[in-house]
Amino acid sequence: MKVLITGGTGYIGSHTSVELINKGIDVVIVDNLSNSDFEVVNRIERITGVRPAFYKTDICSRSELFRVFENEKIDSVIHFAALKSISESVEKPLLYYENNVTGTMNVCEAMKRFNVKKIVLSSSAAVYGLTGNNPLKEEAPLFPYNPYGRTKMIQEHIVSDFAESESFGAVILRYFNPIGAHESGLIGENPKGKPSNLMPYISQVAAGRLEKLFVFGSDYKTPDGTGVRDYIHVSDLARGHLQALIKLENNTGVFTYNIGSGRGHSVLDMIKSFEKASGRKIAFELAERRPGDVDMCYADSSLAEKELDWKAECSIDKMCADEWRWQKLNPNGYE
Ligand code: UD1
């Protein structure tokens, strides 16, 4: 089986590539490297002993993407490539619609043209927004609270409508908050510039690269007033994609699953766990809420357990330990 992974050198894409290659699947990576590094391809090879095919290609260019499909006989697509910063999406909504929506349209066009009938779409808990009923089930109404979440919801609609019209199989995975790193310490999250997500920020404070963490909001309706999220180890998440491909072996139609641990942790909980894992003090300051953030968000992932035979396994302590190993071994990211 040959799987095209858009955004395959990114954080989740690289861990998923490793997972697939370790199961003997041929991986073709397409990435424009706008938020990732070519070195990831070398690291994937170091971990797995196999070098994936790599195309530096922007999926927003339909002709470039078609060329990849012409060169490779693709069986399935896992579509990650997208912009993902909530705060940036509030500032630059058109950039997010352009990248995330156009990219998805082009992936679907290429699949139609080259007769590829299976897709796994990377979606997000951000599609639920302010529904408020935690733990969130897949059938909860979608009220995305920021442009990023809206682009994810639109991607879901495009893929679902397209899959139904072409009678092919689509699995939509709604990730909660992926953190941690591969346990080798060779791949991990490597944001360009100042991190916008919590864990890379905390780990750079622990490493002394950043002075202190700003805790966005301490007056939320949560036990300690700080935001509560469902953190999940990126390797658990990567395994979810493999299970999704297995599901598509014998099924057509559209299947949507929450991919989370089912447990909520606050920002202060995460600081404590990271201090334990790293043995370092994390300096922080309570600050204003961040625009676009919700108070609480955690998953009911029982449908994925039932239908994909998938369940999150790693503890918060392991997530923090792996994140810290990655940070220590790669103080300047992939440089
Ligand atoms: C959101 C999505 C998640 C998606 C991610 C992509 C929700 C509920 N989750 O994550 O599915 O994968 O975007 O980027 O929409 N925080 C601080 N200080 C910081 C950074 C973050 O206090 O410097 C807090 C946030 O306010 C939040 C928590 O930490 O309460 C997690 O934030 P972050 O890591 O940015 O992820 P989400 O925005 O929850």
CSV table of N, CA, C and O in Angstrom, one decimal, residues 10 24 31 38 61 64 74 78 97 101 105 111 128 131 144 151 160 188 238 265 278 291 309 316 322 326 329:
chain,number,residue,atom,x,y,z
A,10,GLY,N,5.4,17.8,9.0
A,10,GLY,CA,4.9,18.5,10.2
A,10,GLY,C,4.9,17.6,11.5
A,10,GLY,O,5.3,16.5,11.4
A,24,GLY,N,5.2,-1.3,7.5
A,24,GLY,CA,5.6,-1.8,6.1
A,24,GLY,C,4.8,-1.0,5.0
A,24,GLY,O,4.8,-1.5,3.9
A,31,ASP,N,5.1,18.3,1.3
A,31,ASP,CA,5.1,19.4,2.2
A,31,ASP,C,5.7,20.6,1.6
A,31,ASP,O,6.7,20.4,0.9
A,38,PHE,N,13.2,20.1,6.3
A,38,PHE,CA,13.6,19.0,5.5
A,38,PHE,C,14.3,17.9,6.3
A,38,PHE,O,14.2,16.7,6.1
A,61,SER,N,-1.0,24.6,-5.0
A,61,SER,CA,-0.8,24.6,-6.4
A,61,SER,C,-1.3,23.3,-7.0
A,61,SER,O,-0.7,22.3,-6.8
A,64,GLU,N,1.2,21.4,-9.3
A,64,GLU,CA,2.3,20.7,-8.6
A,64,GLU,C,1.8,19.5,-8.0
A,64,GLU,O,2.4,18.4,-8.0
A,74,ILE,N,-0.7,6.3,-6.0
A,74,ILE,CA,-1.2,6.4,-4.6
A,74,ILE,C,-2.5,5.6,-4.4
A,74,ILE,O,-3.4,5.6,-5.2
A,78,ILE,N,-3.6,10.7,3.4
A,78,ILE,CA,-3.8,11.3,4.8
A,78,ILE,C,-3.5,12.8,4.6
A,78,ILE,O,-2.4,13.2,4.3
A,97,TYR,N,-8.3,30.6,5.3
A,97,TYR,CA,-9.3,30.1,4.3
A,97,TYR,C,-8.6,29.7,3.0
A,97,TYR,O,-8.8,28.6,2.4
A,101,VAL,N,-8.7,25.7,2.9
A,101,VAL,CA,-9.8,25.3,2.1
A,101,VAL,C,-9.3,25.0,0.7
A,101,VAL,O,-9.6,23.9,0.1
A,105,MET,N,-9.5,21.4,-1.4
A,105,MET,CA,-10.2,21.2,-2.7
A,105,MET,C,-9.2,20.6,-3.7
A,105,MET,O,-9.6,19.7,-4.4
A,111,MET,N,-7.5,13.5,-6.2
A,111,MET,CA,-8.0,12.1,-5.9
A,111,MET,C,-9.0,11.7,-7.0
A,111,MET,O,-9.0,10.6,-7.5
A,128,TYR,N,-15.9,22.1,17.4
A,128,TYR,CA,-17.0,22.1,18.4
A,128,TYR,C,-17.2,23.5,19.0
A,128,TYR,O,-18.4,23.9,19.2
A,131,THR,N,-19.9,24.6,22.2
A,131,THR,CA,-21.1,23.8,22.4
A,131,THR,C,-21.2,23.5,23.9
A,131,THR,O,-22.4,23.3,24.4
A,144,PRO,N,-17.8,26.3,15.6
A,144,PRO,CA,-16.4,26.7,15.7
A,144,PRO,C,-16.3,28.2,16.2
A,144,PRO,O,-17.1,29.0,15.7
A,151,THR,N,-12.3,26.8,9.3
A,151,THR,CA,-11.7,26.2,8.1
A,151,THR,C,-11.7,24.6,8.3
A,151,THR,O,-11.9,23.9,7.3
A,160,SER,N,-16.6,15.3,3.1
A,160,SER,CA,-17.8,14.4,3.3
A,160,SER,C,-18.6,14.4,2.0
A,160,SER,O,-19.1,13.4,1.5
A,188,GLY,N,9.8,15.8,16.9
A,188,GLY,CA,8.9,16.4,17.9
A,188,GLY,C,8.3,17.7,17.3
A,188,GLY,O,8.5,18.0,16.1
A,238,ALA,N,-0.9,9.2,16.2
A,238,ALA,CA,-0.4,8.7,14.9
A,238,ALA,C,-1.0,7.3,14.7
A,238,ALA,O,-1.4,6.9,13.6
A,265,HIS,N,-7.3,18.4,31.5
A,265,HIS,CA,-6.2,18.9,32.4
A,265,HIS,C,-6.1,20.4,32.2
A,265,HIS,O,-6.2,20.9,31.1
A,278,SER,N,10.8,17.5,34.0
A,278,SER,CA,12.0,18.1,33.7
A,278,SER,C,12.9,18.5,34.9
A,278,SER,O,14.1,18.7,34.7
A,291,PRO,N,-7.9,35.7,22.7
A,291,PRO,CA,-9.1,35.7,21.8
A,291,PRO,C,-9.2,34.3,21.1
A,291,PRO,O,-8.2,33.8,20.6
A,309,ASP,N,-11.1,0.4,17.1
A,309,ASP,CA,-10.2,-0.4,18.0
A,309,ASP,C,-9.0,0.5,18.4
A,309,ASP,O,-7.9,0.0,18.4
A,316,ILE,N,-0.2,11.6,31.1
A,316,ILE,CA,0.4,13.0,31.0
A,316,ILE,C,1.9,13.0,31.3
A,316,ILE,O,2.7,13.7,30.7
A,322,ASP,N,8.5,12.7,27.3
A,322,ASP,CA,8.9,12.6,25.9
A,322,ASP,C,9.1,14.0,25.3
A,322,ASP,O,10.0,14.2,24.5
A,326,TRP,N,12.8,15.4,23.8
A,326,TRP,CA,12.9,16.0,22.5
A,326,TRP,C,13.5,17.4,22.6
A,326,TRP,O,14.5,17.8,21.9
A,329,LEU,N,17.3,17.1,23.7
A,329,LEU,CA,18.2,16.6,22.6
A,329,LEU,C,18.3,17.5,21.4
A,329,LEU,O,19.2,17.4,20.6
